[in-house]
Short mmCIF file of C-alpha atoms in Angstrom, two decimals:
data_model
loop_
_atom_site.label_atom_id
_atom_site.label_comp_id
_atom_site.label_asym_id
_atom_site.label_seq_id
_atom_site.Cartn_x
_atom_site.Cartn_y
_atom_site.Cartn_z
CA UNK A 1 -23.22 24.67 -4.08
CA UNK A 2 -19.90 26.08 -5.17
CA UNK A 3 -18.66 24.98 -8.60
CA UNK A 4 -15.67 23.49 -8.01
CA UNK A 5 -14.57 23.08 -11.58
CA UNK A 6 -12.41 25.25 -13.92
CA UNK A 7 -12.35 25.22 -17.09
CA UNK A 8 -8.18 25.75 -17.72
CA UNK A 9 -5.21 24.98 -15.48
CA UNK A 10 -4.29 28.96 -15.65
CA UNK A 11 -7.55 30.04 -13.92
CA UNK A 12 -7.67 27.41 -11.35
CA UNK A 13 -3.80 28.66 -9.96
CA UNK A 14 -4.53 32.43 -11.29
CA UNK A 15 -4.28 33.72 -7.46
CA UNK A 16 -1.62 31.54 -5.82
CA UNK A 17 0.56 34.69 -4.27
CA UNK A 18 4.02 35.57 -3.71
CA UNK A 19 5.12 33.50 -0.65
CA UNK A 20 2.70 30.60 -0.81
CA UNK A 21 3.53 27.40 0.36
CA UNK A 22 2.47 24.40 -1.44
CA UNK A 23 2.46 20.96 -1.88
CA UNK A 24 3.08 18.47 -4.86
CA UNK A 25 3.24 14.75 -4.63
CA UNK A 26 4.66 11.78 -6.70
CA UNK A 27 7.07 9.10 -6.35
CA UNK A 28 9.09 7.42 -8.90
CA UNK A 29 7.53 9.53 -11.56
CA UNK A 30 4.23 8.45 -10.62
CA UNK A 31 1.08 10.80 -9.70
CA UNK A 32 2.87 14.02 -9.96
CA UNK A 33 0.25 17.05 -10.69
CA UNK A 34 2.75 18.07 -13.87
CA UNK A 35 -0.52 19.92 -15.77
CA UNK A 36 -0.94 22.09 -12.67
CA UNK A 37 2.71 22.62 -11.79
CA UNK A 38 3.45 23.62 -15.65
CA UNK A 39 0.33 26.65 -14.89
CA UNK A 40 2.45 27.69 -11.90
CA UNK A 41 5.14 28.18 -13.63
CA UNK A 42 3.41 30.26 -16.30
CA UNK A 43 1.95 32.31 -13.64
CA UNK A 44 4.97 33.17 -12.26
CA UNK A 45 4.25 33.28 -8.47
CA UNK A 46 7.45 33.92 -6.75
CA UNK A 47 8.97 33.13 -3.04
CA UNK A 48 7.31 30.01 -3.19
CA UNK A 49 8.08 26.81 -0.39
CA UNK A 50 7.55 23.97 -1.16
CA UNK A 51 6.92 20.08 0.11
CA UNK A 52 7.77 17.44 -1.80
CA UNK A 53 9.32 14.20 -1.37
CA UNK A 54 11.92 15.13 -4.65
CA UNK A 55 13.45 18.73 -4.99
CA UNK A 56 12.98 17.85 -9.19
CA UNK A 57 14.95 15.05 -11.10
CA UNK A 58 17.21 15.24 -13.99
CA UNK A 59 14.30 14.44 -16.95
CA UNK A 60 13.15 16.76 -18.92
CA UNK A 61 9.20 16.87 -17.33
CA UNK A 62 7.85 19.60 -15.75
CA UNK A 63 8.24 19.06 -12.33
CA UNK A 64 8.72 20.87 -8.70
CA UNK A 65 12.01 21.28 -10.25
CA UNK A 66 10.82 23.30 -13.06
CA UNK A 67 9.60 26.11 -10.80
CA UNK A 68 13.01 26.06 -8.82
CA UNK A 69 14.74 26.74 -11.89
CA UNK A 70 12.85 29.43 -12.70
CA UNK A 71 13.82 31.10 -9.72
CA UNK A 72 9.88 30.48 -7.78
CA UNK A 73 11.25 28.76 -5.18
CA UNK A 74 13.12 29.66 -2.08
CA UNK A 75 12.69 26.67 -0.03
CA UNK A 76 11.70 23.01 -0.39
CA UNK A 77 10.95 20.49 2.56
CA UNK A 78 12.40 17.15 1.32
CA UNK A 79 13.57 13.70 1.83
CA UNK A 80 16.20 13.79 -0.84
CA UNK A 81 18.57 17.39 -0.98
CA UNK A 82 21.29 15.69 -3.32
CA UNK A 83 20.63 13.55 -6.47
CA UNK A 84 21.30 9.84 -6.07
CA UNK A 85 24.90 10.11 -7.88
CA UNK A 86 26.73 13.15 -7.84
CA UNK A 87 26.75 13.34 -11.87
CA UNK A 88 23.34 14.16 -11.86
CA UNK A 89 23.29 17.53 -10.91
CA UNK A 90 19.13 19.39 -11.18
CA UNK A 91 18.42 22.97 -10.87
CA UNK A 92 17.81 22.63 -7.52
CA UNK A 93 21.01 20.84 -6.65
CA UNK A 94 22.93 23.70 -8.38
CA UNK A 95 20.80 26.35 -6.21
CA UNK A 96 20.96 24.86 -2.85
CA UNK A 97 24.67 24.76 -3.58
CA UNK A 98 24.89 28.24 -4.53
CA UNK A 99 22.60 29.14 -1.65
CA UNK A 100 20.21 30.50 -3.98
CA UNK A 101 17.06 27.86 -2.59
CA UNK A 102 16.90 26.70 1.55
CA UNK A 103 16.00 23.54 2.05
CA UNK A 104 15.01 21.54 5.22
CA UNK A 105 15.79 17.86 4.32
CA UNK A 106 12.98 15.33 5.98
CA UNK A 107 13.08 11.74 6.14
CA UNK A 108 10.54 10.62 4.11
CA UNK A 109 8.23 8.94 6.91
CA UNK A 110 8.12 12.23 9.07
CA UNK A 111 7.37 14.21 6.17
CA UNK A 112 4.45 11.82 5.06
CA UNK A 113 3.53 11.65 8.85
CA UNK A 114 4.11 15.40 9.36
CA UNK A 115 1.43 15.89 6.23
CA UNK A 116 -1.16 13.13 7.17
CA UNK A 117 -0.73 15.74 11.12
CA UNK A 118 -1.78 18.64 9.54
CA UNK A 119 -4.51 17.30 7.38
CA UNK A 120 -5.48 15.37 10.49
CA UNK A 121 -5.64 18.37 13.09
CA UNK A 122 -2.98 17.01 15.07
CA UNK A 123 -0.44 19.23 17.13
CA UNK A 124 2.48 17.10 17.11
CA UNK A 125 3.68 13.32 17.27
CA UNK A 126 6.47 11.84 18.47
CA UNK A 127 8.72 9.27 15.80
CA UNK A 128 11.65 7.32 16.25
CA UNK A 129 13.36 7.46 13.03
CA UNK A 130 16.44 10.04 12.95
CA UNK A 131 16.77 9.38 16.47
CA UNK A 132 20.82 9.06 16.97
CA UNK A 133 21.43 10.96 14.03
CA UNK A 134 22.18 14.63 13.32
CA UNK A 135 18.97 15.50 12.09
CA UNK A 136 17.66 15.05 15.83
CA UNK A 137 19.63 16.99 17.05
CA UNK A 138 18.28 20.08 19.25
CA UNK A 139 14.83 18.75 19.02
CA UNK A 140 12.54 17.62 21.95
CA UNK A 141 13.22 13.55 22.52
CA UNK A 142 10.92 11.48 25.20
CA UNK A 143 11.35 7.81 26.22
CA UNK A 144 7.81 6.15 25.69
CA UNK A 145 8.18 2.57 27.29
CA UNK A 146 11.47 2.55 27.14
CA UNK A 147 12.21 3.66 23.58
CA UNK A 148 13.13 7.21 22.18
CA UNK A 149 11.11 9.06 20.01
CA UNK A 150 11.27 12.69 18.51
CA UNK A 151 8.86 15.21 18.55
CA UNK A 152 7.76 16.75 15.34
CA UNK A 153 5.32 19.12 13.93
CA UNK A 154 3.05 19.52 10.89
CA UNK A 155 3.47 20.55 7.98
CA UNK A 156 0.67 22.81 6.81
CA UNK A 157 0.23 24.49 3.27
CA UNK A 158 -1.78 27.53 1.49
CA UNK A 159 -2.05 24.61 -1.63
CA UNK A 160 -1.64 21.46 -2.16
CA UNK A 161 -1.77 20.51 -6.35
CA UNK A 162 -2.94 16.92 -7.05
CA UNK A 163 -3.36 14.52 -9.57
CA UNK A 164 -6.33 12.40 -9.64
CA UNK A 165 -7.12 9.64 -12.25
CA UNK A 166 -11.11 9.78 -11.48
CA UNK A 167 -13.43 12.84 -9.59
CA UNK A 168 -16.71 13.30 -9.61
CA UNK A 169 -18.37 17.29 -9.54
CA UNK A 170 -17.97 17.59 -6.01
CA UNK A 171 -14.19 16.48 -6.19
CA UNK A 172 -14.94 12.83 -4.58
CA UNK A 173 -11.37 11.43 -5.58
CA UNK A 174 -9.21 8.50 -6.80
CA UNK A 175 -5.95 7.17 -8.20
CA UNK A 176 -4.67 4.59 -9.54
CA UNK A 177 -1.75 1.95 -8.27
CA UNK A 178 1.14 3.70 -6.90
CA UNK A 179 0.34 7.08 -8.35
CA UNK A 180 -2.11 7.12 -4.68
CA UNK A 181 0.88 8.00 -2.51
CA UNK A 182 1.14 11.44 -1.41
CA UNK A 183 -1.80 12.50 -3.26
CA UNK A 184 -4.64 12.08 -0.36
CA UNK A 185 -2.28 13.26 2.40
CA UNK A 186 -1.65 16.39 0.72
CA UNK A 187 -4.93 17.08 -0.88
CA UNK A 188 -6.13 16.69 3.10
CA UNK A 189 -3.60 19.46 4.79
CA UNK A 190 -3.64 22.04 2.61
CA UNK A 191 -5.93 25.34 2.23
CA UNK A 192 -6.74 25.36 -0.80
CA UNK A 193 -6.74 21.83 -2.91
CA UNK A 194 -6.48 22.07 -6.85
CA UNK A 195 -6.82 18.66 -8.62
CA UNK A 196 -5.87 17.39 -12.46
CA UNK A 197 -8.06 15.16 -13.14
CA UNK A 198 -6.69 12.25 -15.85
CA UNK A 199 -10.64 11.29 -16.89
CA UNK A 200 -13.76 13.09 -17.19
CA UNK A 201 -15.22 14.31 -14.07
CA UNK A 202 -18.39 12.54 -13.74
CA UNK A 203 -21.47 14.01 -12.08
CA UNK A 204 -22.15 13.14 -8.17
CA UNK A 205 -23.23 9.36 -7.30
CA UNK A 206 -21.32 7.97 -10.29
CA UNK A 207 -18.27 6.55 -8.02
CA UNK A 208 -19.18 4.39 -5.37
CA UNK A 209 -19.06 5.84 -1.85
CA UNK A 210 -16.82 2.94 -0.58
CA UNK A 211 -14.32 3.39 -3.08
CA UNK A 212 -13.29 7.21 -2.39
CA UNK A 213 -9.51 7.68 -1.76
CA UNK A 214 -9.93 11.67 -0.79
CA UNK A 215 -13.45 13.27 -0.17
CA UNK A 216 -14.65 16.20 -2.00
CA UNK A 217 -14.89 18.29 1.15
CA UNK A 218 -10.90 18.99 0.88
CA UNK A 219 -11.15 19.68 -2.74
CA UNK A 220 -11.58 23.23 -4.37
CA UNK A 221 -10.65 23.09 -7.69
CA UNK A 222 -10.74 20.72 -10.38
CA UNK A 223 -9.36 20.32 -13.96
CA UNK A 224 -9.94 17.88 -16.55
CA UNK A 225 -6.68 17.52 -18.30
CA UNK A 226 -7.13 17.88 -22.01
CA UNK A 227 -6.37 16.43 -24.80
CA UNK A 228 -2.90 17.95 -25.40
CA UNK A 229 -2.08 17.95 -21.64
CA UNK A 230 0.63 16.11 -20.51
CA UNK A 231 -0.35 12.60 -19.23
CA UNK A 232 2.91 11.02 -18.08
CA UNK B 1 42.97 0.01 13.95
CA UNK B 2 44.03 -2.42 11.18
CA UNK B 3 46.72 -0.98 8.32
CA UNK B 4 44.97 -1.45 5.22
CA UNK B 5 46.55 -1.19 1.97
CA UNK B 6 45.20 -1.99 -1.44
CA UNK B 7 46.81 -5.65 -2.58
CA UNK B 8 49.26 -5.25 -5.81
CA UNK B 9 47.03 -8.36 -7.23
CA UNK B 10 43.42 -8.06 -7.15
CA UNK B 11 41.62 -11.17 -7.20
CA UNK B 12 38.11 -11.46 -8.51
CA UNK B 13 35.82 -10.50 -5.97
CA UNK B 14 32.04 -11.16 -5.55
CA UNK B 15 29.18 -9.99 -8.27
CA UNK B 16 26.22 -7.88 -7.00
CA UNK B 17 24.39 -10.62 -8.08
CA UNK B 18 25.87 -13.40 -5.88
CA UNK B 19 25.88 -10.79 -3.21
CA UNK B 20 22.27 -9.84 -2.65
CA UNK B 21 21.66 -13.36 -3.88
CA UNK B 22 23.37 -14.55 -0.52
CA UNK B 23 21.25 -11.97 1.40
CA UNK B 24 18.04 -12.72 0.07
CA UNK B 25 18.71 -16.54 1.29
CA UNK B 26 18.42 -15.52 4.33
CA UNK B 27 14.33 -14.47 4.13
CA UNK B 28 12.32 -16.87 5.43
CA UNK B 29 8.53 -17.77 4.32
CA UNK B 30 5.94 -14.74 4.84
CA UNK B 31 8.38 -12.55 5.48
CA UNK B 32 7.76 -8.30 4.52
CA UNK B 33 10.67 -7.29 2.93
CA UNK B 34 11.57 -4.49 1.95
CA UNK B 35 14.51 -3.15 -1.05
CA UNK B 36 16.44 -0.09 -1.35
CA UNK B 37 17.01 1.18 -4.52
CA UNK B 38 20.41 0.44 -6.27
CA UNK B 39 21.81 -3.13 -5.62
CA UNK B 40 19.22 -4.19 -2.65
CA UNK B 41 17.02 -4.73 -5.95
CA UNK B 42 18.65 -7.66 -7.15
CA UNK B 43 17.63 -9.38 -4.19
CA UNK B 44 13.84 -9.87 -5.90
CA UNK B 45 15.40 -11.72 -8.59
CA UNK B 46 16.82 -14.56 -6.11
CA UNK B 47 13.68 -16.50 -6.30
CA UNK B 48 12.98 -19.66 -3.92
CA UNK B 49 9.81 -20.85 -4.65
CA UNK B 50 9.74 -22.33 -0.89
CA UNK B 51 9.70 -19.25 0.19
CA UNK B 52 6.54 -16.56 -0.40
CA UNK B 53 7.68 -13.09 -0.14
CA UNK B 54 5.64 -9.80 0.34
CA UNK B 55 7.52 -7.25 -1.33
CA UNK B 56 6.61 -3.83 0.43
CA UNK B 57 8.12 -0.28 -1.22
CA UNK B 58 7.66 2.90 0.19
CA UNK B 59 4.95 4.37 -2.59
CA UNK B 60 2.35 1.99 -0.33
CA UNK B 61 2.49 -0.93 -2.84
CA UNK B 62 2.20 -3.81 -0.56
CA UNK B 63 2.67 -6.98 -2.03
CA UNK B 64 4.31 -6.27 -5.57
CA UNK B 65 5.70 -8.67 -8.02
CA UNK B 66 8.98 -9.06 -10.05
CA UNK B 67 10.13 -6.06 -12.40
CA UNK B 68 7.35 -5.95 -15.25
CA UNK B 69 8.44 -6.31 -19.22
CA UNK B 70 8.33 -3.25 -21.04
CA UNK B 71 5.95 -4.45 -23.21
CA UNK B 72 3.33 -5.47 -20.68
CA UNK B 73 4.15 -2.75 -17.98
CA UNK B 74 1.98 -0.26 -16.16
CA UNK B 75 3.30 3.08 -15.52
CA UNK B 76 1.13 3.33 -12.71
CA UNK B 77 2.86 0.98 -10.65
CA UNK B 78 6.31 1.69 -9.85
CA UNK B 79 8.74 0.22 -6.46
CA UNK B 80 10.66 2.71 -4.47
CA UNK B 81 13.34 3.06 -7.09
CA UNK B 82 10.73 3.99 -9.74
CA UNK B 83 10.86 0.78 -11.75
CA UNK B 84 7.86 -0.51 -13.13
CA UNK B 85 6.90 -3.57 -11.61
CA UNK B 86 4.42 -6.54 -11.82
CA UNK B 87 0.98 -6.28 -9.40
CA UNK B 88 0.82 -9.84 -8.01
CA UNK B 89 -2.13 -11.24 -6.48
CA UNK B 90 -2.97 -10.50 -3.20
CA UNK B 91 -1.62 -7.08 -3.56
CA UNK B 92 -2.43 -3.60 -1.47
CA UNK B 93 -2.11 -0.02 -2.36
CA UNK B 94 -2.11 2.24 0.85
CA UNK B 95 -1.44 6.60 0.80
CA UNK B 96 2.43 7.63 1.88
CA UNK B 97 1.87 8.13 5.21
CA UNK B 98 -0.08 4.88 5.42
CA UNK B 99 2.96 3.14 3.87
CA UNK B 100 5.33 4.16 6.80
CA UNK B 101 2.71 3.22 9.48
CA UNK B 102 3.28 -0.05 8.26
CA UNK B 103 7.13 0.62 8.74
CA UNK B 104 7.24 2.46 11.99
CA UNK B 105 5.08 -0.49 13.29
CA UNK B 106 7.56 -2.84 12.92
CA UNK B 107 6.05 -4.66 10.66
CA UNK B 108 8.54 -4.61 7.63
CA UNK B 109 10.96 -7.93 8.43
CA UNK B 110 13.95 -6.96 6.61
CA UNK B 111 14.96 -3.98 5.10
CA UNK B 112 18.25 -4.03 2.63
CA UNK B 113 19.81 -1.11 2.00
CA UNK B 114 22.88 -0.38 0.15
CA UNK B 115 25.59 2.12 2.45
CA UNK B 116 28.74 4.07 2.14
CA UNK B 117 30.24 2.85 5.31
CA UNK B 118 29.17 -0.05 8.49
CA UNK B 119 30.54 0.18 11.26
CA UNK B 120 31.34 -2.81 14.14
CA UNK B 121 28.50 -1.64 16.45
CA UNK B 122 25.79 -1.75 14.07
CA UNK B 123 26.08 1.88 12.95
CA UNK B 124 26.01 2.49 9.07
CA UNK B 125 25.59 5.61 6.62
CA UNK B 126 24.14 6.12 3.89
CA UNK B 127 22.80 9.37 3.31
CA UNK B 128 25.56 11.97 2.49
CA UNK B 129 29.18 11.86 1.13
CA UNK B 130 31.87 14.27 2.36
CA UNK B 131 32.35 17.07 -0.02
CA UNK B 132 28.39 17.04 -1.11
CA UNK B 133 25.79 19.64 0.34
CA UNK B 134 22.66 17.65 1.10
CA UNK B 135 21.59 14.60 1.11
CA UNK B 136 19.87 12.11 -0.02
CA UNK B 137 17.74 9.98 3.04
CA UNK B 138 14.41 8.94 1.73
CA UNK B 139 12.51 6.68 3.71
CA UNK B 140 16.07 5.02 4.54
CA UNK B 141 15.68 6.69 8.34
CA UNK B 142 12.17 5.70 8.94
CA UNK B 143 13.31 1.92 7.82
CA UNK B 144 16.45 1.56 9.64
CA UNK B 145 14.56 2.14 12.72
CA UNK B 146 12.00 0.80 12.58
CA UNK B 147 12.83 -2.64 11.15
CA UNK B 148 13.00 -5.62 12.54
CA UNK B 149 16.34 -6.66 10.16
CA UNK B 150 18.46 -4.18 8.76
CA UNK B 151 20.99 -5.71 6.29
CA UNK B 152 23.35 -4.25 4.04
CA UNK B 153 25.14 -4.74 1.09
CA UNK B 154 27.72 -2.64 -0.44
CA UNK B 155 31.78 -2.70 -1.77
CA UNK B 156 34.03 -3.83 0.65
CA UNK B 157 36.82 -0.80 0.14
CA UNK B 158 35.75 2.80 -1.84
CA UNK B 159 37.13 3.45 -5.54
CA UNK B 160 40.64 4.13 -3.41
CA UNK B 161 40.95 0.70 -1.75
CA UNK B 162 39.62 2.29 1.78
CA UNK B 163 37.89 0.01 4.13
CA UNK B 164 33.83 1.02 3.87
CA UNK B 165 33.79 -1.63 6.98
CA UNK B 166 35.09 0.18 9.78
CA UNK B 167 35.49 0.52 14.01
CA UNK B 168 33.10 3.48 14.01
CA UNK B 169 31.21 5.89 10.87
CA UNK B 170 33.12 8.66 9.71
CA UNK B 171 29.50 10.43 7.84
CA UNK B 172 26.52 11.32 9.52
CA UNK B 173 24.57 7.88 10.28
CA UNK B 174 21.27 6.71 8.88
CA UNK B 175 20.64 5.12 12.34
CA UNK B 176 22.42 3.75 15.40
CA UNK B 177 22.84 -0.22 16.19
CA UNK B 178 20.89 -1.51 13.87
CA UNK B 179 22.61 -3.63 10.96
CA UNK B 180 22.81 -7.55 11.62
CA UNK B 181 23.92 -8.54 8.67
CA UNK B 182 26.28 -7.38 5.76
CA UNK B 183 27.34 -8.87 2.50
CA UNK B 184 30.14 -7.24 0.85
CA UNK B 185 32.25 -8.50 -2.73
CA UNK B 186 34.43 -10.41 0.13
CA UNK B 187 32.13 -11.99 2.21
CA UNK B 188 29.28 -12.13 4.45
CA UNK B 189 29.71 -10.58 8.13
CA UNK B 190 27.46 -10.67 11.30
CA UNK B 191 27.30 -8.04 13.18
CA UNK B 192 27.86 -9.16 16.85
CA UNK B 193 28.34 -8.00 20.40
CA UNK B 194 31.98 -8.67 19.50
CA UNK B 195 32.38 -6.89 16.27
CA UNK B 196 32.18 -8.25 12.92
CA UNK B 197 32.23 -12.05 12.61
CA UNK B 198 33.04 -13.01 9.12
CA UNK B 199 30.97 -15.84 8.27
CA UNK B 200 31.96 -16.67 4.51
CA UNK B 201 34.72 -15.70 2.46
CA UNK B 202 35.00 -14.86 -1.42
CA UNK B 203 36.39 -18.07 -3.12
CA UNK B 204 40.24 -17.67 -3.06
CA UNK B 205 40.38 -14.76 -0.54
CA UNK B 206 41.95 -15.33 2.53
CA UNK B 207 40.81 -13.93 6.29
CA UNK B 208 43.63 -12.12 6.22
CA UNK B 209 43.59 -10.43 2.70
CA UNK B 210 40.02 -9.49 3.92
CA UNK B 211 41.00 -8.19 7.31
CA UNK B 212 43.43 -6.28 5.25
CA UNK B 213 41.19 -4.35 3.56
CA UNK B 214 39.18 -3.48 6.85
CA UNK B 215 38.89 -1.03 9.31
CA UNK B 216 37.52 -3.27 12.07
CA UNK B 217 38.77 -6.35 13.69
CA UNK B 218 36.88 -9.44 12.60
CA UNK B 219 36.19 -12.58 14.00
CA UNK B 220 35.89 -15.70 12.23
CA UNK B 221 32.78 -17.26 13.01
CA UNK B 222 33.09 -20.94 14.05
CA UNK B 223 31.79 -22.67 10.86
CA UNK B 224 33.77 -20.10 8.18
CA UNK B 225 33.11 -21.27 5.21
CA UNK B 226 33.36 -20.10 1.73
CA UNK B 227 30.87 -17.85 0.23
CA UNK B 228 27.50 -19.49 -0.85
CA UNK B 229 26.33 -19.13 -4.11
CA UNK B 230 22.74 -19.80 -5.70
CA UNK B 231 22.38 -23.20 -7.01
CA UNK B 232 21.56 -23.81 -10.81
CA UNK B 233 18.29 -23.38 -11.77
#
């Protein structure tokens, strides 16, 4: 079987190309793949898009917004486009402004649910949230027993970058608490799936089959972040 | 519409405190509630211990606890405004899109969400401020319409004394007919069929100073009454 593991974060993202799309998760600063991301931006792939819940926040940790400030992104697919208070102003807030990034802004249910499609082979689904409001409008509505949904589409990627807190060999994962959240979705819809792992990657059988939050068939890669990664 | 001007003498209006306080008497037993970030937070700290609460954030914790001391907290559990919280017991972790299945369901009792404006038919924004590209929706959307409660708590009148209570939104809306209730730092308002029916008043504020400094015609309710505050504890 294919070894799935690499030793350093710069091989396992060596030959992410020009114009990839990708996908990074984390939520309140929680279960973001920073050890991966930080690679990316070494390796200097340019044109990127990305998905994200966050376009990058004001701290100083590498982040999607890291990339975006160096210039590797050209669009992000979001449910935040502007900073909770105008004083905090990111990279990418400053770009989209100067129309040097696109962005398509998501509400953050349809982009979870527009993730979990594509990882889920599904061609569409119909949502109610945003209907009435101007990010409907001009797309496909239907009345389903008398109430109005939207139609929307997946959301597919070339990579999705994840952060794990346990894997085994064949990239069997888990996570801890609320760094879970987009982590599975994303590891699920992407093409290729490269994981940081936070412990070290035990061999197969060692975590218990009822206790896998993503299965090692959507996993390609994995690293074991080292020592003098960075861990929060 | 109302003229609405900004009084020359500004009496003390409500804390944040007292404000999501008064919301947060309103959830009953069991009930899946669900905080914005900002002020809606303060409504976990209104504790009735008649009342069990399941505290549901976005990130898929389901059943959370009250913000966790920094000495004893776990950075891997964080609410939807990224504060470290407690894990209580009894408590769930589900995936992202898991999290909002629970939300589009219907499931999520109350949702309180803080807003730049409300308007009389239910209508309220909170996503984007003139003069700002972007914006800033989160899983605010996906809550407001899928809730079974959407209340709201914010300022009565901007920085500038203008009415955030108004006859119809002047920003994009979050979503359409949804908000029953809204506390402001005058008073607590239903939203009715008939407009906004001010319920309680801000001690020494009269209906008229508040109808002053909205953009909306209210109606009293039939037992007005001053604003209700949390008893000592």
């Amino acid at each position: 079987m294919k070894n799935k593991i690499y030793r350093t974060f710069d091989e396992a993202v060596a030959d992410i190309p020009n114009g990839s799309v990708f996908m990074s998760p984390g939520f309140g600063g929680v279960g973001i793949p920073r050890n991966i991301l930080a690679a990316v931006n070494r390796q200097g792939a340019k044109g990127l898009t990305g998905i994200s819940n966050n376009a990058g926040t004001v701290d100083a940790k590498v982040d999607v917004g890291t990339l975006i400030a160096a210039g590797q992104v050209k669009k992000m697919c979001c449910a935040f486009t502007a900073t909770p208070h105008p004083s905090q102003v990111t990279a990418f807030v400053r770009m989209y402004n100067n129309g040097e990034v696109d962005a398509e802004l998501i509400p953050q249910g349809t982009l979870a649910e527009r993730i979990r499609a594509a990882g889920a082979g599904i061609g569409a689904f119909y949502t109610p949230a945003s209907v009435g409001t101007e990010l409907a409008e001009g797309k496909e509505h239907r009345e389903i027993d008398g109430k109005v949904y939207v139609l929307e589409y997946p959301l597919h990627a070339d990579y999705a970058f994840i952060r794990a807190w346990k894997a085994d060999t064949f990239g069997n994962l888990q996570f801890r608490l609320t760094q879970r959240n987009f982590n599975p979705i994303m590891a699920m819809a992407a093409r290729v799936t490269i994981v940081e792992v936070e412990n070290d990657i035990v061999p197969m059988g060692e975590l218990d089959p009822d206790q896998i939050h993503v299965p090692g068939v959507y996993v390609d890669r994995l690293v074991r972040i080292p020592p003098d990664g960075i861990w929060d | 519409m109302a003229e609405h001007r900004t009084p020359t003498t500004e009496k003390p209006r409500l804390a944040r405190q007292a404000m999501c306080d008064r919301l947060a008497m309103e959830f009953q037993d069991g009930w899946i509630v669900n905080l914005g970030v900002g002020m809606p937070t303060l409504c976990s700290n209104y504790v009735d211990p008649t009342k069990s609460l399941i505290f549901h954030s976005e990130n898929g914790a389901i059943g959370y606890g009250p913000l966790a001391a920094p000495e004893t907290a776990d950075r891997y559990l964080v609410n939807a405004g990224g504060q470290q919280v407690t894990a209580v017991p009894g408590m769930a972790i589900v995936h992202h899109a898991d999290s909002f299945a629970l939300i589009r369901k219907g499931m999520v009792d109350v949702t309180v969400m803080g807003a730049y404006e409300v308007a009389e038919n239910g209508d309220f924004a909170n996503w984007r401020v003139p003069g700002r590209k972007g914006g800033g929706i989160g899983g605010a959307m996906d809550l407001a319409a899928c809730a079974k409660r959407v209340f709201v708590a914010l300022e009565h009148t901007t920085r500038e004394g203008e009415p955030r209570l108004l006859q119809r939104c002047t920003l994009p809306i979050t979503a359409p007919g949804v908000v029953k209730l809204v506390v402001t730092d005058l008073g607590l308002f239903e939203v009715t069929p008939q407009g906004f029916k001010l319920s309680e008043y801000a001690p020494g504020w009269t209906v008229g100073e508040i109808q002053a400094l909205t953009g909306a015609k209210l109606v009293a309710a039939d037992g007005l009454r001053e604003f209700r505050v949390r008893a000592a504890r």
